[in-house]
C-alpha cells in the first residue's frame, strides 16, 4: 500500500521531470534532480536520518518486486518505473549518477531529450523484467519478494544505446582510474565485461546487486537504439530538407536561456544530430504567441497543441 511518503515521492518524480521538460532542461539533469529529490525525501522521513533507504516506507511503497509480475498484482506494475528513482544508499545513487552524467549528456545532445528518456525508462524496464524472469526460472521464492531498486538498468541502457549509435564518440571512463577521451564502445565493452565476470563469479542472485538487470539494460539499450535508427536513421551527412530560416528563428528569442540554446544550435549547425537536438531543445522553450504554451519541433514548422504553426524552414 502506498503511504503519503510514497505518493509524495511519485508526485515529485512526475513534477520534476515534467517541469524540466516544459522548461527545456536537459533530461539527464531533470532525472538526476528527481532521483536526488526522492532519495533526500526518503532520508528525512527515515528514523535517524539514515543515508539508506533499505527497509524504508519509500521502498515498501514504490519498489518493484519480481512477485509483482503476477496478473493479480497489476496495481503494482507502475513500480517498474518508480523503482528506477530509488537507491539503496548514498554510494548507490552517486555511482549511478556519475556514470549517467558522463554517458547520458553526450547521448542526449545527439538524439534529443525525448529519445533519451525513452532509452532510459525503456531499457530500465527491460532490465528489471529480465531479472524478474531470471528469478522465476531459478525458482527463488525469497528473491521474488526482494525489492529491486536503482537506475542502473536505465544507465546501462543509455550506455549501450550510445555505443550502438555513436561508437566513436569520446567519454570519460571510470574504471579503477578516471580515463578521459575513451571511445564509448570501449566503455560499453568494459562495463559489460565487468558485469559478466561478476555474474560468473558472484552469481545473479543473493549478492545484493541485480546483475541480470544490468545486463538486461545493456541489451535493452542496444535494442532501443536499433529502433531509433529505424524510425529516424542516424545521419552522417547534412540533414535533408529546406534550409533553416535563422533570422525567423532568432527573432523569437526572448530570454537568456533561449539565447544560450540558440547559440549552441548555431555552433553545431554543421553536425546534423547535434543541431537537431539543440533545435528540439530550443523549440520546447519558445512560447506560442497564440496561447502561451510551448512549441514543439516538426519537420518544417514549430507546432503548438492549439493548432498554431510557425514555419522555421525557408
PDB file of N, CA and C in Angstrom, residues 119-214:
ATOM      1  N   UNK A 119      14.987   5.695 -23.964  1.00  0.00           N
ATOM      2  CA  UNK A 119      16.047   4.705 -23.754  1.00  0.00           C
ATOM      3  C   UNK A 119      16.225   4.420 -22.268  1.00  0.00           C
ATOM      4  N   UNK A 120      16.244   5.466 -21.448  1.00  0.00           N
ATOM      5  CA  UNK A 120      16.464   5.299 -20.008  1.00  0.00           C
ATOM      6  C   UNK A 120      15.353   4.479 -19.370  1.00  0.00           C
ATOM      7  N   UNK A 121      14.100   4.899 -19.586  1.00  0.00           N
ATOM      8  CA  UNK A 121      12.982   4.189 -18.963  1.00  0.00           C
ATOM      9  C   UNK A 121      12.764   2.823 -19.607  1.00  0.00           C
ATOM     10  N   UNK A 122      12.773   2.784 -20.936  1.00  0.00           N
ATOM     11  CA  UNK A 122      12.544   1.514 -21.624  1.00  0.00           C
ATOM     12  C   UNK A 122      13.612   0.487 -21.311  1.00  0.00           C
ATOM     13  N   UNK A 123      14.879   0.907 -21.347  1.00  0.00           N
ATOM     14  CA  UNK A 123      15.964  -0.018 -21.036  1.00  0.00           C
ATOM     15  C   UNK A 123      15.934  -0.473 -19.593  1.00  0.00           C
ATOM     16  N   UNK A 124      15.597   0.456 -18.681  1.00  0.00           N
ATOM     17  CA  UNK A 124      15.498   0.081 -17.273  1.00  0.00           C
ATOM     18  C   UNK A 124      14.402  -0.927 -17.021  1.00  0.00           C
ATOM     19  N   UNK A 125      13.260  -0.742 -17.674  1.00  0.00           N
ATOM     20  CA  UNK A 125      12.145  -1.688 -17.519  1.00  0.00           C
ATOM     21  C   UNK A 125      12.521  -3.054 -18.089  1.00  0.00           C
ATOM     22  N   UNK A 126      13.164  -3.069 -19.249  1.00  0.00           N
ATOM     23  CA  UNK A 126      13.596  -4.342 -19.843  1.00  0.00           C
ATOM     24  C   UNK A 126      14.550  -5.075 -18.903  1.00  0.00           C
ATOM     25  N   UNK A 127      15.494  -4.338 -18.320  1.00  0.00           N
ATOM     26  CA  UNK A 127      16.434  -4.956 -17.387  1.00  0.00           C
ATOM     27  C   UNK A 127      15.746  -5.525 -16.161  1.00  0.00           C
ATOM     28  N   UNK A 128      14.805  -4.777 -15.610  1.00  0.00           N
ATOM     29  CA  UNK A 128      14.076  -5.245 -14.425  1.00  0.00           C
ATOM     30  C   UNK A 128      13.248  -6.483 -14.743  1.00  0.00           C
ATOM     31  N   UNK A 129      12.618  -6.501 -15.908  1.00  0.00           N
ATOM     32  CA  UNK A 129      11.818  -7.666 -16.295  1.00  0.00           C
ATOM     33  C   UNK A 129      12.694  -8.889 -16.536  1.00  0.00           C
ATOM     34  N   UNK A 130      13.873  -8.688 -17.116  1.00  0.00           N
ATOM     35  CA  UNK A 130      14.774  -9.826 -17.319  1.00  0.00           C
ATOM     36  C   UNK A 130      15.198 -10.418 -15.978  1.00  0.00           C
ATOM     37  N   UNK A 131      15.507  -9.547 -15.007  1.00  0.00           N
ATOM     38  CA  UNK A 131      15.833 -10.023 -13.657  1.00  0.00           C
ATOM     39  C   UNK A 131      14.651 -10.779 -13.060  1.00  0.00           C
ATOM     40  N   UNK A 132      13.453 -10.267 -13.285  1.00  0.00           N
ATOM     41  CA  UNK A 132      12.246 -10.919 -12.767  1.00  0.00           C
ATOM     42  C   UNK A 132      12.092 -12.325 -13.333  1.00  0.00           C
ATOM     43  N   UNK A 133      12.250 -12.474 -14.637  1.00  0.00           N
ATOM     44  CA  UNK A 133      12.108 -13.794 -15.260  1.00  0.00           C
ATOM     45  C   UNK A 133      13.226 -14.738 -14.807  1.00  0.00           C
ATOM     46  N   UNK A 134      14.408 -14.181 -14.570  1.00  0.00           N
ATOM     47  CA  UNK A 134      15.523 -14.990 -14.069  1.00  0.00           C
ATOM     48  C   UNK A 134      15.185 -15.550 -12.687  1.00  0.00           C
ATOM     49  N   UNK A 135      14.594 -14.708 -11.850  1.00  0.00           N
ATOM     50  CA  UNK A 135      14.193 -15.155 -10.511  1.00  0.00           C
ATOM     51  C   UNK A 135      13.140 -16.253 -10.612  1.00  0.00           C
ATOM     52  N   UNK A 136      12.185 -16.085 -11.511  1.00  0.00           N
ATOM     53  CA  UNK A 136      11.126 -17.086 -11.657  1.00  0.00           C
ATOM     54  C   UNK A 136      11.682 -18.406 -12.173  1.00  0.00           C
ATOM     55  N   UNK A 137      12.589 -18.336 -13.135  1.00  0.00           N
ATOM     56  CA  UNK A 137      13.186 -19.560 -13.680  1.00  0.00           C
ATOM     57  C   UNK A 137      14.037 -20.254 -12.630  1.00  0.00           C
ATOM     58  N   UNK A 138      14.735 -19.459 -11.812  1.00  0.00           N
ATOM     59  CA  UNK A 138      15.588 -20.031 -10.767  1.00  0.00           C
ATOM     60  C   UNK A 138      14.781 -20.537  -9.586  1.00  0.00           C
ATOM     61  N   UNK A 139      13.474 -20.282  -9.601  1.00  0.00           N
ATOM     62  CA  UNK A 139      12.582 -20.728  -8.522  1.00  0.00           C
ATOM     63  C   UNK A 139      13.131 -20.315  -7.161  1.00  0.00           C
ATOM     64  N   UNK A 140      13.397 -19.004  -7.032  1.00  0.00           N
ATOM     65  CA  UNK A 140      13.950 -18.469  -5.787  1.00  0.00           C
ATOM     66  C   UNK A 140      12.870 -17.664  -5.075  1.00  0.00           C
ATOM     67  N   UNK A 141      12.080 -18.287  -4.206  1.00  0.00           N
ATOM     68  CA  UNK A 141      10.951 -17.596  -3.577  1.00  0.00           C
ATOM     69  C   UNK A 141      11.360 -16.402  -2.731  1.00  0.00           C
ATOM     70  N   UNK A 142      12.522 -16.482  -2.079  1.00  0.00           N
ATOM     71  CA  UNK A 142      12.973 -15.351  -1.265  1.00  0.00           C
ATOM     72  C   UNK A 142      13.254 -14.145  -2.156  1.00  0.00           C
ATOM     73  N   UNK A 143      13.929 -14.388  -3.295  1.00  0.00           N
ATOM     74  CA  UNK A 143      14.267 -13.299  -4.205  1.00  0.00           C
ATOM     75  C   UNK A 143      13.028 -12.692  -4.855  1.00  0.00           C
ATOM     76  N   UNK A 144      11.962 -13.461  -4.955  1.00  0.00           N
ATOM     77  CA  UNK A 144      10.743 -12.962  -5.594  1.00  0.00           C
ATOM     78  C   UNK A 144      10.135 -11.797  -4.829  1.00  0.00           C
ATOM     79  N   UNK A 145      10.420 -11.709  -3.541  1.00  0.00           N
ATOM     80  CA  UNK A 145       9.867 -10.624  -2.727  1.00  0.00           C
ATOM     81  C   UNK A 145      10.941  -9.622  -2.304  1.00  0.00           C
ATOM     82  N   UNK A 146      12.137  -9.755  -2.843  1.00  0.00           N
ATOM     83  CA  UNK A 146      13.208  -8.809  -2.528  1.00  0.00           C
ATOM     84  C   UNK A 146      13.092  -7.588  -3.450  1.00  0.00           C
ATOM     85  N   UNK A 147      13.100  -6.374  -2.902  1.00  0.00           N
ATOM     86  CA  UNK A 147      12.978  -5.182  -3.749  1.00  0.00           C
ATOM     87  C   UNK A 147      14.147  -5.058  -4.727  1.00  0.00           C
ATOM     88  N   UNK A 148      13.839  -4.623  -5.923  1.00  0.00           N
ATOM     89  CA  UNK A 148      14.855  -4.340  -6.943  1.00  0.00           C
ATOM     90  C   UNK A 148      14.830  -2.835  -7.178  1.00  0.00           C
ATOM     91  N   UNK A 149      15.861  -2.127  -6.716  1.00  0.00           N
ATOM     92  CA  UNK A 149      15.852  -0.667  -6.798  1.00  0.00           C
ATOM     93  C   UNK A 149      17.087  -0.161  -7.539  1.00  0.00           C
ATOM     94  N   UNK A 150      16.951   1.035  -8.089  1.00  0.00           N
ATOM     95  CA  UNK A 150      18.092   1.689  -8.705  1.00  0.00           C
ATOM     96  C   UNK A 150      17.901   1.994 -10.178  1.00  0.00           C
ATOM     97  N   UNK A 151      18.671   2.969 -10.640  1.00  0.00           N
ATOM     98  CA  UNK A 151      18.615   3.395 -12.038  1.00  0.00           C
ATOM     99  C   UNK A 151      19.634   2.677 -12.904  1.00  0.00           C
ATOM    100  N   UNK A 152      20.330   1.685 -12.339  1.00  0.00           N
ATOM    101  CA  UNK A 152      21.437   1.058 -13.063  1.00  0.00           C
ATOM    102  C   UNK A 152      21.013   0.487 -14.408  1.00  0.00           C
ATOM    103  N   UNK A 153      19.860  -0.183 -14.457  1.00  0.00           N
ATOM    104  CA  UNK A 153      19.398  -0.742 -15.722  1.00  0.00           C
ATOM    105  C   UNK A 153      19.228   0.330 -16.781  1.00  0.00           C
ATOM    106  N   UNK A 154      18.634   1.463 -16.397  1.00  0.00           N
ATOM    107  CA  UNK A 154      18.465   2.572 -17.331  1.00  0.00           C
ATOM    108  C   UNK A 154      19.781   3.203 -17.725  1.00  0.00           C
ATOM    109  N   UNK A 155      20.705   3.324 -16.775  1.00  0.00           N
ATOM    110  CA  UNK A 155      22.017   3.902 -17.064  1.00  0.00           C
ATOM    111  C   UNK A 155      22.790   3.012 -18.036  1.00  0.00           C
ATOM    112  N   UNK A 156      22.771   1.705 -17.796  1.00  0.00           N
ATOM    113  CA  UNK A 156      23.445   0.788 -18.717  1.00  0.00           C
ATOM    114  C   UNK A 156      22.773   0.803 -20.088  1.00  0.00           C
ATOM    115  N   UNK A 157      21.465   0.997 -20.121  1.00  0.00           N
ATOM    116  CA  UNK A 157      20.758   1.093 -21.403  1.00  0.00           C
ATOM    117  C   UNK A 157      21.224   2.316 -22.187  1.00  0.00           C
ATOM    118  N   UNK A 158      21.390   3.430 -21.497  1.00  0.00           N
ATOM    119  CA  UNK A 158      21.879   4.650 -22.142  1.00  0.00           C
ATOM    120  C   UNK A 158      23.281   4.428 -22.695  1.00  0.00           C
ATOM    121  N   UNK A 159      24.134   3.786 -21.910  1.00  0.00           N
ATOM    122  CA  UNK A 159      25.495   3.491 -22.358  1.00  0.00           C
ATOM    123  C   UNK A 159      25.476   2.620 -23.611  1.00  0.00           C
ATOM    124  N   UNK A 160      24.671   1.565 -23.598  1.00  0.00           N
ATOM    125  CA  UNK A 160      24.613   0.651 -24.737  1.00  0.00           C
ATOM    126  C   UNK A 160      24.055   1.342 -25.978  1.00  0.00           C
ATOM    127  N   UNK A 161      23.033   2.166 -25.795  1.00  0.00           N
ATOM    128  CA  UNK A 161      22.463   2.889 -26.936  1.00  0.00           C
ATOM    129  C   UNK A 161      23.477   3.863 -27.525  1.00  0.00           C
ATOM    130  N   UNK A 162      24.208   4.541 -26.665  1.00  0.00           N
ATOM    131  CA  UNK A 162      25.236   5.482 -27.120  1.00  0.00           C
ATOM    132  C   UNK A 162      26.301   4.745 -27.933  1.00  0.00           C
ATOM    133  N   UNK A 163      26.751   3.605 -27.408  1.00  0.00           N
ATOM    134  CA  UNK A 163      27.779   2.828 -28.102  1.00  0.00           C
ATOM    135  C   UNK A 163      27.268   2.274 -29.428  1.00  0.00           C
ATOM    136  N   UNK A 164      25.990   1.971 -29.499  1.00  0.00           N
ATOM    137  CA  UNK A 164      25.406   1.440 -30.734  1.00  0.00           C
ATOM    138  C   UNK A 164      25.252   2.520 -31.793  1.00  0.00           C
ATOM    139  N   UNK A 165      24.811   3.698 -31.383  1.00  0.00           N
ATOM    140  CA  UNK A 165      24.525   4.773 -32.332  1.00  0.00           C
ATOM    141  C   UNK A 165      25.765   5.572 -32.717  1.00  0.00           C
ATOM    142  N   UNK A 166      26.610   5.865 -31.740  1.00  0.00           N
ATOM    143  CA  UNK A 166      27.773   6.723 -31.981  1.00  0.00           C
ATOM    144  C   UNK A 166      29.002   6.114 -31.308  1.00  0.00           C
ATOM    145  N   UNK A 167      29.469   4.964 -31.793  1.00  0.00           N
ATOM    146  CA  UNK A 167      30.507   4.202 -31.087  1.00  0.00           C
ATOM    147  C   UNK A 167      31.826   4.940 -30.903  1.00  0.00           C
ATOM    148  N   UNK A 168      32.132   5.899 -31.754  1.00  0.00           N
ATOM    149  CA  UNK A 168      33.440   6.558 -31.673  1.00  0.00           C
ATOM    150  C   UNK A 168      33.409   7.890 -30.934  1.00  0.00           C
ATOM    151  N   UNK A 169      32.259   8.276 -30.412  1.00  0.00           N
ATOM    152  CA  UNK A 169      32.227   9.450 -29.535  1.00  0.00           C
ATOM    153  C   UNK A 169      33.090   9.175 -28.309  1.00  0.00           C
ATOM    154  N   UNK A 170      33.708  10.220 -27.773  1.00  0.00           N
ATOM    155  CA  UNK A 170      34.612  10.068 -26.629  1.00  0.00           C
ATOM    156  C   UNK A 170      33.886  10.397 -25.322  1.00  0.00           C
ATOM    157  N   UNK A 171      34.148   9.588 -24.298  1.00  0.00           N
ATOM    158  CA  UNK A 171      33.543   9.775 -22.983  1.00  0.00           C
ATOM    159  C   UNK A 171      34.608   9.600 -21.908  1.00  0.00           C
ATOM    160  N   UNK A 172      34.237   9.894 -20.672  1.00  0.00           N
ATOM    161  CA  UNK A 172      35.106   9.646 -19.520  1.00  0.00           C
ATOM    162  C   UNK A 172      34.758   8.274 -18.955  1.00  0.00           C
ATOM    163  N   UNK A 173      35.762   7.418 -18.823  1.00  0.00           N
ATOM    164  CA  UNK A 173      35.555   6.062 -18.315  1.00  0.00           C
ATOM    165  C   UNK A 173      36.045   5.966 -16.877  1.00  0.00           C
ATOM    166  N   UNK A 174      35.153   5.530 -15.982  1.00  0.00           N
ATOM    167  CA  UNK A 174      35.518   5.296 -14.589  1.00  0.00           C
ATOM    168  C   UNK A 174      35.770   3.808 -14.410  1.00  0.00           C
ATOM    169  N   UNK A 175      37.038   3.427 -14.415  1.00  0.00           N
ATOM    170  CA  UNK A 175      37.416   2.021 -14.264  1.00  0.00           C
ATOM    171  C   UNK A 175      38.774   1.981 -13.580  1.00  0.00           C
ATOM    172  N   UNK A 176      38.762   1.793 -12.263  1.00  0.00           N
ATOM    173  CA  UNK A 176      39.967   1.858 -11.419  1.00  0.00           C
ATOM    174  C   UNK A 176      40.514   3.282 -11.428  1.00  0.00           C
ATOM    175  N   UNK A 177      40.915   3.768 -12.622  1.00  0.00           N
ATOM    176  CA  UNK A 177      41.329   5.150 -12.789  1.00  0.00           C
ATOM    177  C   UNK A 177      40.279   5.889 -13.609  1.00  0.00           C
ATOM    178  N   UNK A 178      40.354   7.212 -13.578  1.00  0.00           N
ATOM    179  CA  UNK A 178      39.475   8.026 -14.411  1.00  0.00           C
ATOM    180  C   UNK A 178      40.177   8.249 -15.739  1.00  0.00           C
ATOM    181  N   UNK A 179      39.622   7.702 -16.807  1.00  0.00           N
ATOM    182  CA  UNK A 179      40.258   7.754 -18.121  1.00  0.00           C
ATOM    183  C   UNK A 179      39.431   8.628 -19.058  1.00  0.00           C
ATOM    184  N   UNK A 180      39.958   9.787 -19.472  1.00  0.00           N
ATOM    185  CA  UNK A 180      39.209  10.651 -20.391  1.00  0.00           C
ATOM    186  C   UNK A 180      39.388  10.216 -21.843  1.00  0.00           C
ATOM    187  N   UNK A 181      38.511  10.716 -22.695  1.00  0.00           N
ATOM    188  CA  UNK A 181      38.625  10.525 -24.145  1.00  0.00           C
ATOM    189  C   UNK A 181      38.697   9.064 -24.564  1.00  0.00           C
ATOM    190  N   UNK A 182      37.849   8.256 -23.960  1.00  0.00           N
ATOM    191  CA  UNK A 182      37.758   6.840 -24.326  1.00  0.00           C
ATOM    192  C   UNK A 182      36.574   6.668 -25.275  1.00  0.00           C
ATOM    193  N   UNK A 183      36.744   6.002 -26.421  1.00  0.00           N
ATOM    194  CA  UNK A 183      35.596   5.754 -27.308  1.00  0.00           C
ATOM    195  C   UNK A 183      34.475   5.065 -26.541  1.00  0.00           C
ATOM    196  N   UNK A 184      33.252   5.494 -26.772  1.00  0.00           N
ATOM    197  CA  UNK A 184      32.142   4.995 -25.969  1.00  0.00           C
ATOM    198  C   UNK A 184      31.942   3.494 -26.150  1.00  0.00           C
ATOM    199  N   UNK A 185      32.303   2.944 -27.309  1.00  0.00           N
ATOM    200  CA  UNK A 185      32.138   1.500 -27.473  1.00  0.00           C
ATOM    201  C   UNK A 185      33.108   0.734 -26.580  1.00  0.00           C
ATOM    202  N   UNK A 186      34.285   1.313 -26.326  1.00  0.00           N
ATOM    203  CA  UNK A 186      35.235   0.688 -25.397  1.00  0.00           C
ATOM    204  C   UNK A 186      34.663   0.713 -23.983  1.00  0.00           C
ATOM    205  N   UNK A 187      34.096   1.854 -23.593  1.00  0.00           N
ATOM    206  CA  UNK A 187      33.483   1.956 -22.267  1.00  0.00           C
ATOM    207  C   UNK A 187      32.370   0.934 -22.111  1.00  0.00           C
ATOM    208  N   UNK A 188      31.557   0.778 -23.151  1.00  0.00           N
ATOM    209  CA  UNK A 188      30.461  -0.192 -23.088  1.00  0.00           C
ATOM    210  C   UNK A 188      30.989  -1.612 -22.954  1.00  0.00           C
ATOM    211  N   UNK A 189      32.037  -1.940 -23.687  1.00  0.00           N
ATOM    212  CA  UNK A 189      32.624  -3.282 -23.601  1.00  0.00           C
ATOM    213  C   UNK A 189      33.214  -3.533 -22.216  1.00  0.00           C
ATOM    214  N   UNK A 190      33.871  -2.520 -21.643  1.00  0.00           N
ATOM    215  CA  UNK A 190      34.480  -2.676 -20.318  1.00  0.00           C
ATOM    216  C   UNK A 190      33.408  -2.931 -19.265  1.00  0.00           C
ATOM    217  N   UNK A 191      32.360  -2.110 -19.251  1.00  0.00           N
ATOM    218  CA  UNK A 191      31.308  -2.282 -18.244  1.00  0.00           C
ATOM    219  C   UNK A 191      30.535  -3.582 -18.449  1.00  0.00           C
ATOM    220  N   UNK A 192      30.321  -3.966 -19.699  1.00  0.00           N
ATOM    221  CA  UNK A 192      29.637  -5.237 -19.960  1.00  0.00           C
ATOM    222  C   UNK A 192      30.476  -6.407 -19.472  1.00  0.00           C
ATOM    223  N   UNK A 193      31.781  -6.352 -19.739  1.00  0.00           N
ATOM    224  CA  UNK A 193      32.674  -7.420 -19.276  1.00  0.00           C
ATOM    225  C   UNK A 193      32.687  -7.500 -17.756  1.00  0.00           C
ATOM    226  N   UNK A 194      32.691  -6.350 -17.093  1.00  0.00           N
ATOM    227  CA  UNK A 194      32.656  -6.336 -15.629  1.00  0.00           C
ATOM    228  C   UNK A 194      31.407  -7.031 -15.107  1.00  0.00           C
ATOM    229  N   UNK A 195      30.267  -6.749 -15.724  1.00  0.00           N
ATOM    230  CA  UNK A 195      29.019  -7.367 -15.272  1.00  0.00           C
ATOM    231  C   UNK A 195      29.019  -8.871 -15.524  1.00  0.00           C
ATOM    232  N   UNK A 196      29.541  -9.302 -16.662  1.00  0.00           N
ATOM    233  CA  UNK A 196      29.576 -10.731 -16.975  1.00  0.00           C
ATOM    234  C   UNK A 196      30.522 -11.482 -16.047  1.00  0.00           C
ATOM    235  N   UNK A 197      31.671 -10.879 -15.741  1.00  0.00           N
ATOM    236  CA  UNK A 197      32.615 -11.508 -14.812  1.00  0.00           C
ATOM    237  C   UNK A 197      31.992 -11.608 -13.423  1.00  0.00           C
ATOM    238  N   UNK A 198      31.351 -10.524 -12.975  1.00  0.00           N
ATOM    239  CA  UNK A 198      30.698 -10.549 -11.662  1.00  0.00           C
ATOM    240  C   UNK A 198      29.584 -11.584 -11.627  1.00  0.00           C
ATOM    241  N   UNK A 199      28.855 -11.710 -12.734  1.00  0.00           N
ATOM    242  CA  UNK A 199      27.778 -12.697 -12.800  1.00  0.00           C
ATOM    243  C   UNK A 199      28.329 -14.110 -12.695  1.00  0.00           C
ATOM    244  N   UNK A 200      29.480 -14.334 -13.317  1.00  0.00           N
ATOM    245  CA  UNK A 200      30.084 -15.667 -13.313  1.00  0.00           C
ATOM    246  C   UNK A 200      30.614 -16.039 -11.933  1.00  0.00           C
ATOM    247  N   UNK A 201      31.262 -15.095 -11.259  1.00  0.00           N
ATOM    248  CA  UNK A 201      31.941 -15.427 -10.006  1.00  0.00           C
ATOM    249  C   UNK A 201      31.112 -15.118  -8.755  1.00  0.00           C
ATOM    250  N   UNK A 202      30.178 -14.191  -8.865  1.00  0.00           N
ATOM    251  CA  UNK A 202      29.357 -13.831  -7.707  1.00  0.00           C
ATOM    252  C   UNK A 202      27.963 -14.422  -7.823  1.00  0.00           C
ATOM    253  N   UNK A 203      27.466 -14.492  -9.060  1.00  0.00           N
ATOM    254  CA  UNK A 203      26.131 -15.036  -9.281  1.00  0.00           C
ATOM    255  C   UNK A 203      25.112 -13.944  -9.514  1.00  0.00           C
ATOM    256  N   UNK A 204      23.959 -14.342 -10.018  1.00  0.00           N
ATOM    257  CA  UNK A 204      22.920 -13.371 -10.333  1.00  0.00           C
ATOM    258  C   UNK A 204      21.962 -13.105  -9.201  1.00  0.00           C
ATOM    259  N   UNK A 205      21.988 -13.945  -8.158  1.00  0.00           N
ATOM    260  CA  UNK A 205      21.073 -13.781  -7.036  1.00  0.00           C
ATOM    261  C   UNK A 205      21.841 -13.859  -5.726  1.00  0.00           C
ATOM    262  N   UNK A 206      21.304 -13.199  -4.722  1.00  0.00           N
ATOM    263  CA  UNK A 206      21.867 -13.314  -3.381  1.00  0.00           C
ATOM    264  C   UNK A 206      23.037 -12.407  -3.086  1.00  0.00           C
ATOM    265  N   UNK A 207      23.530 -11.666  -4.084  1.00  0.00           N
ATOM    266  CA  UNK A 207      24.691 -10.802  -3.856  1.00  0.00           C
ATOM    267  C   UNK A 207      24.288  -9.391  -3.446  1.00  0.00           C
ATOM    268  N   UNK A 208      23.000  -9.076  -3.555  1.00  0.00           N
ATOM    269  CA  UNK A 208      22.547  -7.723  -3.250  1.00  0.00           C
ATOM    270  C   UNK A 208      22.597  -6.796  -4.451  1.00  0.00           C
ATOM    271  N   UNK A 209      23.131  -7.279  -5.570  1.00  0.00           N
ATOM    272  CA  UNK A 209      23.209  -6.494  -6.807  1.00  0.00           C
ATOM    273  C   UNK A 209      22.518  -7.273  -7.914  1.00  0.00           C
ATOM    274  N   UNK A 210      21.578  -6.628  -8.592  1.00  0.00           N
ATOM    275  CA  UNK A 210      20.813  -7.305  -9.651  1.00  0.00           C
ATOM    276  C   UNK A 210      21.594  -7.257 -10.961  1.00  0.00           C
ATOM    277  N   UNK A 211      22.610  -8.116 -11.072  1.00  0.00           N
ATOM    278  CA  UNK A 211      23.456  -8.130 -12.268  1.00  0.00           C
ATOM    279  C   UNK A 211      22.650  -8.402 -13.536  1.00  0.00           C
ATOM    280  N   UNK A 212      21.659  -9.266 -13.421  1.00  0.00           N
ATOM    281  CA  UNK A 212      20.848  -9.591 -14.592  1.00  0.00           C
ATOM    282  C   UNK A 212      20.110  -8.350 -15.095  1.00  0.00           C
ATOM    283  N   UNK A 213      19.681  -7.494 -14.175  1.00  0.00           N
ATOM    284  CA  UNK A 213      19.016  -6.251 -14.579  1.00  0.00           C
ATOM    285  C   UNK A 213      19.981  -5.342 -15.330  1.00  0.00           C
ATOM    286  N   UNK A 214      21.245  -5.329 -14.909  1.00  0.00           N
ATOM    287  CA  UNK A 214      22.251  -4.524 -15.600  1.00  0.00           C
ATOM    288  C   UNK A 214      22.455  -5.038 -17.023  1.00  0.00           C
TER     289      UNK A 214
END
